[in-house]
Tab-separated table of C-alpha atoms and ligand atoms in Angstrom:
chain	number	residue	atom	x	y	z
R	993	UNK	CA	0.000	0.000	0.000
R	994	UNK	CA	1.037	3.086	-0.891
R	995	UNK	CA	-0.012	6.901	-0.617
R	996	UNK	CA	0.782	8.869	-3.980
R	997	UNK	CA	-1.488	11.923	-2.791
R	998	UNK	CA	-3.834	12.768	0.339
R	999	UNK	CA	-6.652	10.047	0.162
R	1000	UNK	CA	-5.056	8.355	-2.957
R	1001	UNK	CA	-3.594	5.098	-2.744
R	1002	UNK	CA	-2.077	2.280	-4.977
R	1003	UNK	CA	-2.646	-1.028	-3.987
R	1004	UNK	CA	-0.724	-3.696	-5.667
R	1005	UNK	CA	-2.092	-6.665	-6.939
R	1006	UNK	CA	-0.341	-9.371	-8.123
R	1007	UNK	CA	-0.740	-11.086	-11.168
R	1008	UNK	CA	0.951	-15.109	-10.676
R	1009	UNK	CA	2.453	-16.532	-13.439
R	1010	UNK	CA	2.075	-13.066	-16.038
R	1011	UNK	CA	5.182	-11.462	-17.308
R	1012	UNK	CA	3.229	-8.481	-15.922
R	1013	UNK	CA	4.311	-9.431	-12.080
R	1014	UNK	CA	1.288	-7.379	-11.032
R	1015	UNK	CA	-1.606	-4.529	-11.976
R	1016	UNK	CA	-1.508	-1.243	-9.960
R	1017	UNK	CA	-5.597	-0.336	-8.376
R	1018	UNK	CA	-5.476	3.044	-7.374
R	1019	UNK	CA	-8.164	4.191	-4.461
R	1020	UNK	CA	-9.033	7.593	-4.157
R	1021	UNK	CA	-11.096	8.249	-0.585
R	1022	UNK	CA	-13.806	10.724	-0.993
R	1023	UNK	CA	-16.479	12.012	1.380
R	1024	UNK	CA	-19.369	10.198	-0.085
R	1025	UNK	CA	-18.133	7.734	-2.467
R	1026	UNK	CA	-14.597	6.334	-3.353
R	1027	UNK	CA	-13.403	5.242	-6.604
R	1028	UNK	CA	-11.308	1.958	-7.125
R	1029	UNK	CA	-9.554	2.511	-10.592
R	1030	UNK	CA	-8.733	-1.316	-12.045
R	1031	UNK	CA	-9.141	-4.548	-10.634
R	1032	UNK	CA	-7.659	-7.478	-10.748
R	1033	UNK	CA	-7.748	-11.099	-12.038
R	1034	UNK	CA	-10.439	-13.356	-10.734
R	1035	UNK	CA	-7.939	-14.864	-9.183
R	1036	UNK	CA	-7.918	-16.324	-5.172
R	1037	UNK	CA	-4.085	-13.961	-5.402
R	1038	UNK	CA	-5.745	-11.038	-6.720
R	1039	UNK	CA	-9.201	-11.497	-4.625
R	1040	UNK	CA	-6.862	-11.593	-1.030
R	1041	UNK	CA	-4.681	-8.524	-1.822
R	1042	UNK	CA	-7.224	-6.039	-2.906
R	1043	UNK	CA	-9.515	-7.594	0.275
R	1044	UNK	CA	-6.468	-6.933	1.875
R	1045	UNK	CA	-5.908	-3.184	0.855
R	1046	UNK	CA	-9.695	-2.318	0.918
R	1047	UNK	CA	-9.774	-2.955	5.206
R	1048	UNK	CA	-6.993	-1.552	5.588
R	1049	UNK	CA	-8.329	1.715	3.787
R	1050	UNK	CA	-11.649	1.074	5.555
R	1051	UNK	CA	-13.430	1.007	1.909
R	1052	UNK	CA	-17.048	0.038	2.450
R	1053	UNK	CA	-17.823	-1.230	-1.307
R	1054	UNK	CA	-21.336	0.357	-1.030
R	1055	UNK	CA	-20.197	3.502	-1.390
R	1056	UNK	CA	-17.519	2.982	-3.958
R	1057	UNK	CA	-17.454	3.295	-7.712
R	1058	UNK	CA	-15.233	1.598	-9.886
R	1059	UNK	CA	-13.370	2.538	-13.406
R	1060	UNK	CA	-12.117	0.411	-15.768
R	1061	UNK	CA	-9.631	1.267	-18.343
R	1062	UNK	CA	-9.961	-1.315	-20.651
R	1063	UNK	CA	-11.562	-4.909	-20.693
R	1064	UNK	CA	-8.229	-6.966	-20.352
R	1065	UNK	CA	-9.068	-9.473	-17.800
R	1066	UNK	CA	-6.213	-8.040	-15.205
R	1067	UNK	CA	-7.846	-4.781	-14.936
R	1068	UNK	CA	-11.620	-5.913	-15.521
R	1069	UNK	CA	-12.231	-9.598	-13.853
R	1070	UNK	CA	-12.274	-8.679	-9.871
R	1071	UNK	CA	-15.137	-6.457	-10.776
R	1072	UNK	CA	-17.756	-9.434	-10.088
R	1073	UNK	CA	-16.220	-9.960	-6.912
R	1074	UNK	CA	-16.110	-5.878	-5.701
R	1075	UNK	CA	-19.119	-4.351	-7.281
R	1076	UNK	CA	-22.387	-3.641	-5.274
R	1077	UNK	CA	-25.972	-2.757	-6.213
R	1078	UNK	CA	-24.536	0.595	-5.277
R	1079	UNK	CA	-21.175	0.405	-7.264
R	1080	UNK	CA	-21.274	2.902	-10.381
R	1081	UNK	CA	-18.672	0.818	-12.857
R	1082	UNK	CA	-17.339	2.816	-15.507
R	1083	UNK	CA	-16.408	1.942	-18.586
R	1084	UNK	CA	-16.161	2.891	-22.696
R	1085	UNK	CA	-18.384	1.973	-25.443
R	1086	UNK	CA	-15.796	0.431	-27.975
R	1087	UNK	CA	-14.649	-2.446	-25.351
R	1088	UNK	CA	-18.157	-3.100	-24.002
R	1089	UNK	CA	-19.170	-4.105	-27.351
R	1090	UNK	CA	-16.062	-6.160	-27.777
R	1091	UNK	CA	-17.290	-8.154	-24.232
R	1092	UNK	CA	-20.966	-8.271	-25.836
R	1093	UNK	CA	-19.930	-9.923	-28.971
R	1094	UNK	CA	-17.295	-12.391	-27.522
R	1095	UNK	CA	-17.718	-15.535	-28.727
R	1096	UNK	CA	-14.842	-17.411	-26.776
R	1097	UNK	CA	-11.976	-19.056	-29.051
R	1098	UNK	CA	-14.196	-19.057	-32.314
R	1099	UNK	CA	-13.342	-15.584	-33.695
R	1100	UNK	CA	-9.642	-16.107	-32.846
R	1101	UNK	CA	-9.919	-19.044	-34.666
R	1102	UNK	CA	-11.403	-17.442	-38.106
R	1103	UNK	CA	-8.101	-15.048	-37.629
R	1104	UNK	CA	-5.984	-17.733	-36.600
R	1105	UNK	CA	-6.875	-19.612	-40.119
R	1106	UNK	CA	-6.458	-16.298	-42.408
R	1107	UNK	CA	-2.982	-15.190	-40.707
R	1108	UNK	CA	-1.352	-18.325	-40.936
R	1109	UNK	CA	-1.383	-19.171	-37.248
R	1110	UNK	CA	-1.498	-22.946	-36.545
R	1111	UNK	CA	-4.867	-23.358	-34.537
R	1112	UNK	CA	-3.456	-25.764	-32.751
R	1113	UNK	CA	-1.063	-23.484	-31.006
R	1114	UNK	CA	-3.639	-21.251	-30.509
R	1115	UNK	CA	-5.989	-23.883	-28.423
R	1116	UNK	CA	-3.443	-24.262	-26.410
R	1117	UNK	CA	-2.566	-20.488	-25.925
R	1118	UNK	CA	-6.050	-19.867	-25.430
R	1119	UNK	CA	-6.387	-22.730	-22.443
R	1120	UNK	CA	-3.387	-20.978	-20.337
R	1121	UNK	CA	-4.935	-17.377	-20.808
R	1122	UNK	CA	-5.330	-16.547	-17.656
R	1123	UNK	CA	-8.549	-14.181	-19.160
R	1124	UNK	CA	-9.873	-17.586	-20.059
R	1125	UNK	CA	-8.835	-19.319	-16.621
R	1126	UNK	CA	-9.435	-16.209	-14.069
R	1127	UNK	CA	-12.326	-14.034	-16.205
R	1128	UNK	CA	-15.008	-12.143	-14.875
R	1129	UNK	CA	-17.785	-14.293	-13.455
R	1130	UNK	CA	-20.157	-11.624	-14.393
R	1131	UNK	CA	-20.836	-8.262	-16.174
R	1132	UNK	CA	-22.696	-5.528	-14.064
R	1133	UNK	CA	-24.158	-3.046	-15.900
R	1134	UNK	CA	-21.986	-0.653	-17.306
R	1135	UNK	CA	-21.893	3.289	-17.408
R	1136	UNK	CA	-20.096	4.416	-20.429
R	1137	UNK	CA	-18.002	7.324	-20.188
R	1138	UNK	CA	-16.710	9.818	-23.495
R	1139	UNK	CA	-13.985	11.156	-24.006
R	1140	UNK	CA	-13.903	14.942	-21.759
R	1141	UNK	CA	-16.027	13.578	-19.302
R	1142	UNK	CA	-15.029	13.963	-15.589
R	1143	UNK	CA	-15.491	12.280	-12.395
R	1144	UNK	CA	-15.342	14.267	-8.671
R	1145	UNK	CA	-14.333	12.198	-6.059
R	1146	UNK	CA	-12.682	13.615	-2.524
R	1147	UNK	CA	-10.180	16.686	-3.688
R	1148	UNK	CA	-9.278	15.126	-7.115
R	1149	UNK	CA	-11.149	15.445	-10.417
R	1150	UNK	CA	-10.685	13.205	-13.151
R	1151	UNK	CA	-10.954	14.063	-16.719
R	1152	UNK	CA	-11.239	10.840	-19.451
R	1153	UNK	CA	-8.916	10.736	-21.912
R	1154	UNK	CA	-9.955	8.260	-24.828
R	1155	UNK	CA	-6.621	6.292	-25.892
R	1156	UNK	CA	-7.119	3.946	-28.641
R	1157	UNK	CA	-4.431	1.444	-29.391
R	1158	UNK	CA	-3.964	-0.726	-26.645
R	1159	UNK	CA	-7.538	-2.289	-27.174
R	1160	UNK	CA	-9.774	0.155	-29.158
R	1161	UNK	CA	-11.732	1.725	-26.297
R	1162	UNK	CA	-8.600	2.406	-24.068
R	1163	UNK	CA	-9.423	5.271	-21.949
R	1164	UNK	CA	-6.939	7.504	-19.177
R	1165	UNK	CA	-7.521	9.760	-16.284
R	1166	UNK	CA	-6.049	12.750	-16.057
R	1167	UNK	CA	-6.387	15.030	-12.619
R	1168	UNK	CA	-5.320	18.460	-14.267
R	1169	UNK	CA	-4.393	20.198	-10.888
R	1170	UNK	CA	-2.776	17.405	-9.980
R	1171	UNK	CA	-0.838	16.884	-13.137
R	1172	UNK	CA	-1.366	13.312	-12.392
R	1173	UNK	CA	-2.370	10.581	-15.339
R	1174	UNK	CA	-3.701	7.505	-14.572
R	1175	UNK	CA	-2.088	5.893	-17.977
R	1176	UNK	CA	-3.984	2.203	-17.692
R	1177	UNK	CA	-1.772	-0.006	-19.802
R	1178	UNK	CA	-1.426	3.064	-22.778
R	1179	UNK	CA	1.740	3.977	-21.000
R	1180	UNK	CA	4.142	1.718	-19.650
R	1181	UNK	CA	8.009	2.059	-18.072
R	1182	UNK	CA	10.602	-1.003	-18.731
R	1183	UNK	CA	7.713	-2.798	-20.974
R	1184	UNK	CA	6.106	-1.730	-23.925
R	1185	UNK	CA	2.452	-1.484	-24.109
R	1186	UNK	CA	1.334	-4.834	-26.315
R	1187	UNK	CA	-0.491	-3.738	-29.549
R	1188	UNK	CA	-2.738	-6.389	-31.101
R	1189	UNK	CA	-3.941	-6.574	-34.893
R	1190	UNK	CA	-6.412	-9.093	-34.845
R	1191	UNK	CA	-9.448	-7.347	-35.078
R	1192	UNK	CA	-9.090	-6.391	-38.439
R	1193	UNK	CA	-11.956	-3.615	-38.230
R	1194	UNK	CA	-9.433	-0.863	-36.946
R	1195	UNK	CA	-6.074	0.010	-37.386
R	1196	UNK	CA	-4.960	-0.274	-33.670
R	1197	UNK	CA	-1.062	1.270	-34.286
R	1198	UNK	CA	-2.128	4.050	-36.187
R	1199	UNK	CA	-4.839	4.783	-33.355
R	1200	UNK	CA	-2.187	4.027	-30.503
R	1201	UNK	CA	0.454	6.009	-32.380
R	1202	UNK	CA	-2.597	9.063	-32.405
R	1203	UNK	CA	-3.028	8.424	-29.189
R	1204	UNK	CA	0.436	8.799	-28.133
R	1205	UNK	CA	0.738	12.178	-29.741
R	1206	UNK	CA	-2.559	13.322	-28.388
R	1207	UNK	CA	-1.340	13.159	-24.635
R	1208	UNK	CA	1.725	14.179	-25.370
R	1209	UNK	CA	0.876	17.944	-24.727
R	1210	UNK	CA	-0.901	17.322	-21.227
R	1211	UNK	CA	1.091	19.036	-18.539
R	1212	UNK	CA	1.746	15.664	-16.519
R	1213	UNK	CA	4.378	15.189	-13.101
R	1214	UNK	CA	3.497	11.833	-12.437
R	1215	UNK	CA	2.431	8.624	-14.309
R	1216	UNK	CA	0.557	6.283	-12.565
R	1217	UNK	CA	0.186	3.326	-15.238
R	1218	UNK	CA	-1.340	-0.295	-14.791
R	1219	UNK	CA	1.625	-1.942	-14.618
R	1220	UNK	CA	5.629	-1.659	-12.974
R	1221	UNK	CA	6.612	1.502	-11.589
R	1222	UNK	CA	4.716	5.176	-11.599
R	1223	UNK	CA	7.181	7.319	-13.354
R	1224	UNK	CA	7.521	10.963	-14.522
R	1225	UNK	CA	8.642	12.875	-17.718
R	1226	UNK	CA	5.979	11.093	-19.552
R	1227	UNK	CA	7.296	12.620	-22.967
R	1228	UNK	CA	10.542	10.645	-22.659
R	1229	UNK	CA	8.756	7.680	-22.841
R	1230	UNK	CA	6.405	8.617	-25.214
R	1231	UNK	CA	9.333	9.554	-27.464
R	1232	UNK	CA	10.609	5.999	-26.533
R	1233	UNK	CA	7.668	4.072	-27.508
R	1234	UNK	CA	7.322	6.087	-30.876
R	1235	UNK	CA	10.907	5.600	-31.874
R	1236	UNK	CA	10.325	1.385	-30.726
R	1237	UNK	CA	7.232	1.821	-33.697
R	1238	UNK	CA	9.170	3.648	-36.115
R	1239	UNK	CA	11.793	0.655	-35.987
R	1240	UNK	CA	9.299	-1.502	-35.725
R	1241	UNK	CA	8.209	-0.855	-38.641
R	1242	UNK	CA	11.195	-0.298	-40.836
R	1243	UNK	CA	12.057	-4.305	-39.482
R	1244	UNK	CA	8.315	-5.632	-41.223
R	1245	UNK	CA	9.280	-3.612	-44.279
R	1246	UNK	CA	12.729	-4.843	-44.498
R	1247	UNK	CA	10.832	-8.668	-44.010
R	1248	UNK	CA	8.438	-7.781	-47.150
R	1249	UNK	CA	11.196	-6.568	-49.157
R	1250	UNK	CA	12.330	-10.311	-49.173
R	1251	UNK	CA	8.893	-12.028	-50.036
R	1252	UNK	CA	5.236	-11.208	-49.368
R	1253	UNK	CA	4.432	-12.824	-46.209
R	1254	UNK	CA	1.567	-13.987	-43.411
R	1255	UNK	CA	1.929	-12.475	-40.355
R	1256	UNK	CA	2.494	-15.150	-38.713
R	1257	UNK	CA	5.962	-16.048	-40.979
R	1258	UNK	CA	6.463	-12.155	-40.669
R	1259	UNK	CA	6.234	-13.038	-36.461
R	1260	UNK	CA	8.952	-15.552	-37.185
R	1261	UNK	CA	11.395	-13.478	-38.758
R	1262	UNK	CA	10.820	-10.058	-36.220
R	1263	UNK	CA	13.346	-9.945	-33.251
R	1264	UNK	CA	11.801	-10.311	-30.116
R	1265	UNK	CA	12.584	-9.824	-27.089
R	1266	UNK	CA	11.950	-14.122	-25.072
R	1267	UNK	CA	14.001	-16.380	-23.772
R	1268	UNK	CA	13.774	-18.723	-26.534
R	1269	UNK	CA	16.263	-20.140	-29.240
R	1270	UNK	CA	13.825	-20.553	-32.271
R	1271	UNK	CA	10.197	-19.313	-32.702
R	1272	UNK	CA	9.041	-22.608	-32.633
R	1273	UNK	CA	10.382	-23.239	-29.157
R	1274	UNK	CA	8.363	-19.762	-27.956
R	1275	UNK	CA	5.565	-20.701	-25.843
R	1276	UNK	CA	2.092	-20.466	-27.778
R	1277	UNK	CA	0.607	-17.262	-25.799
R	1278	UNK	CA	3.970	-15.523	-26.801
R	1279	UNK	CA	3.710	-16.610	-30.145
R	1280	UNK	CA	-0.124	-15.191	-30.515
R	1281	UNK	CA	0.971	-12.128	-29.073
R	1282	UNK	CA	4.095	-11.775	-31.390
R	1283	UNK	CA	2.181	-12.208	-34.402
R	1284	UNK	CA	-1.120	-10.157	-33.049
R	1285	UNK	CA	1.982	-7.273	-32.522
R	1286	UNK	CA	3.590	-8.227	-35.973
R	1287	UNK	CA	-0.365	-8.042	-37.809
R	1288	UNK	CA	-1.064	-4.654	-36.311
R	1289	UNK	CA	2.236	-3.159	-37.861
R	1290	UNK	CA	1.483	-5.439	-41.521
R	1291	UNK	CA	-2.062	-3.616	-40.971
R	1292	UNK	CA	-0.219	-0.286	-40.586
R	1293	UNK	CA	1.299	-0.452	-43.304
R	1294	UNK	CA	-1.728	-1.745	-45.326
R	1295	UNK	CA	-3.307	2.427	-43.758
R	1296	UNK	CA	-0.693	4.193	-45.182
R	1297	UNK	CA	-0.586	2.334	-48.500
R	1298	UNK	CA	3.018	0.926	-48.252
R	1299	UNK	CA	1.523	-2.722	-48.317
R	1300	UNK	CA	-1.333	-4.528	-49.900
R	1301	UNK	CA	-2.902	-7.999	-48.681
R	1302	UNK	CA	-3.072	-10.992	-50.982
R	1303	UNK	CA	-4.786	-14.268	-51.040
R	1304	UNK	CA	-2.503	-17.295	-51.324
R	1305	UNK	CA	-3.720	-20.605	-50.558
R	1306	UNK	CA	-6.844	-19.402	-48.555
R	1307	UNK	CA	-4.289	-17.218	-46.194
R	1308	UNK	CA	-3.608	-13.345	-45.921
R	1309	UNK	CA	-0.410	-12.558	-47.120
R	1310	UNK	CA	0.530	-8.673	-46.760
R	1311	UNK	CA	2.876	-7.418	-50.055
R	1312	UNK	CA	5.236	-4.278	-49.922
R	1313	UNK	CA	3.929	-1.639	-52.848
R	1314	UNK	CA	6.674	-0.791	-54.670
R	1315	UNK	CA	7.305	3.027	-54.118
R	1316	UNK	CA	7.140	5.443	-57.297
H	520	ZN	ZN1	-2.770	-4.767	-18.195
């Protein structure tokens, strides 16, 4: 437990056997109602820590509200275990409709087939996910916040900050007197935010890379992400994670130069950052996660016209244009 500001707290919640090590929840203590930003897993870890925290802080969960980020099941899950009949739980349009229309491992599947990822490999990513193993039990209703909306609680108030990229309905605090943003998993320190390209509908980098740029400008002392450590000089790290894309994606084009490509085989050939001697020997949530990251730079390319998509052999392959 920790106090970052009068009446605002981070409580850390660990997250067993994730890369991740744990999520940040943040508690801010108001008069008549807290706020718990971000959860937890469903998990019996996550469940005793945040029980844990909440005593200690004296929270009394029918007077608290809750705000989610985005749906990823270590900031969304604990929710069915926290929430109330009183509990307000905000969240954003985009990623409630993603929750509405999930259909388990069937969609992945369709996406698995067209990128070239063996669907085998993804059954067995899918079983270890701990979203699949430690997921919500249930979805309360949902108040759906827009982007310049704000939320009072004790001394602080909280603008939202819509921040595509991450998922597509990826949304920030930011406490302007404060100069405090609460940066969800949009901004990370030490890891780099994951950005997916699987749902083919939007063109996640370019929103992420927007999205980047647009909070760029806020006045901010302190980051207070979902992740790791809270941090400052958030415009370092922007510039950080904007150079990582810009090399990023000189690497894919450099890959396409050789041969048009799935992006799974375009996964393969990327540098990445595991403990692993050959892709094949990368465990199979790394691998989905690798080639989701490699799909949403191919698809990035696709935006600005660089690259084209081709049919071969009933799979996506992504082609570089060849510049005038
Ligand atoms: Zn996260």
């Amino acid at each position: 437990m920790e106090e970052i500001r009068p009446n605002w707290y981070r409580i850390e919640i660990p997250l067993p056997g994730t890369p991740l090590k744990y999520l940040n929840s943040y508690v801010i203590i108001g008069d008549e109602k807290n706020l718990i930003i971000d959860t937890g897993l469903n998990h019996e870890a996550c469940r005793a820590a945040m029980q844990k925290g909440l005593k200690t802080l004296g929270v009394d969960m029918n007077r608290t509200d809750i705000f989610i980020t985005h749906f990823h099941a270590d900031h969304f899950s604990l929710v069915s275990m926290l929430a109330t009949p009183q509990t307000q739980v905000y969240f954003n349009r985009p990623d409630a409709e993603l929750i509405e229309s999930w259909d388990g491992i069937n969609t992945m599947v369709g996406y698995s087939k067209g990128h070239g990822f063996p669907v085998a490999v993804l059954k067995r990513a899918f079983e270890n996910h701990p979203g699949t193993k430690f997921g919500t039990e249930w979805v309360p209703d949902l108040k759906l916040l827009t982007d310049g909306q704000t939320l009072a609680y004790g001394d602080y108030r909280l603008t939202c900050v819509a921040t595509p990229g991450h998922t597509l309905g990826h949304m920030c605090l930011y406490e302007a007197r404060e100069k405090i943003l609460v940066a969800g998993d949009h901004l990370l320190i030490d890891i780099t935010p994951n950005i997916q390209g699987w749902l083919d509908r939007a063109n996640l980098l370019k929103h992420y890379l927007e999205s980047l740029k647009k909070i760029y400008d806020l006045d901010v002392d302190l980051v207070l992400p979902g992740h790791r450590r809270l941090f400052g000089d958030h415009r370092a790290r922007i510039d950080e994670l904007l150079a990582h894309h810009a090399h990023r994606l000189a690497e894919v084009r450099q890959i396409l130069a050789e041969a048009p490509m799935s992006a799974y085989s375009t996964a393969a050939r990327m540098t990445w950052d595991i403990r692993a001697d050959t892709w094949e020997d990368f465990p199979p949530a790394q691998q989905w996660f690798a080639t989701g990251e490699a799909l949403s730079h191919l698809r990035y390319l696709e935006g600005e016209g660089e690259a084209r998509r081709e049919m071969n052999d009933g799979k996506i392959v992504f082609r570089l244009v060849a510049s005038a």
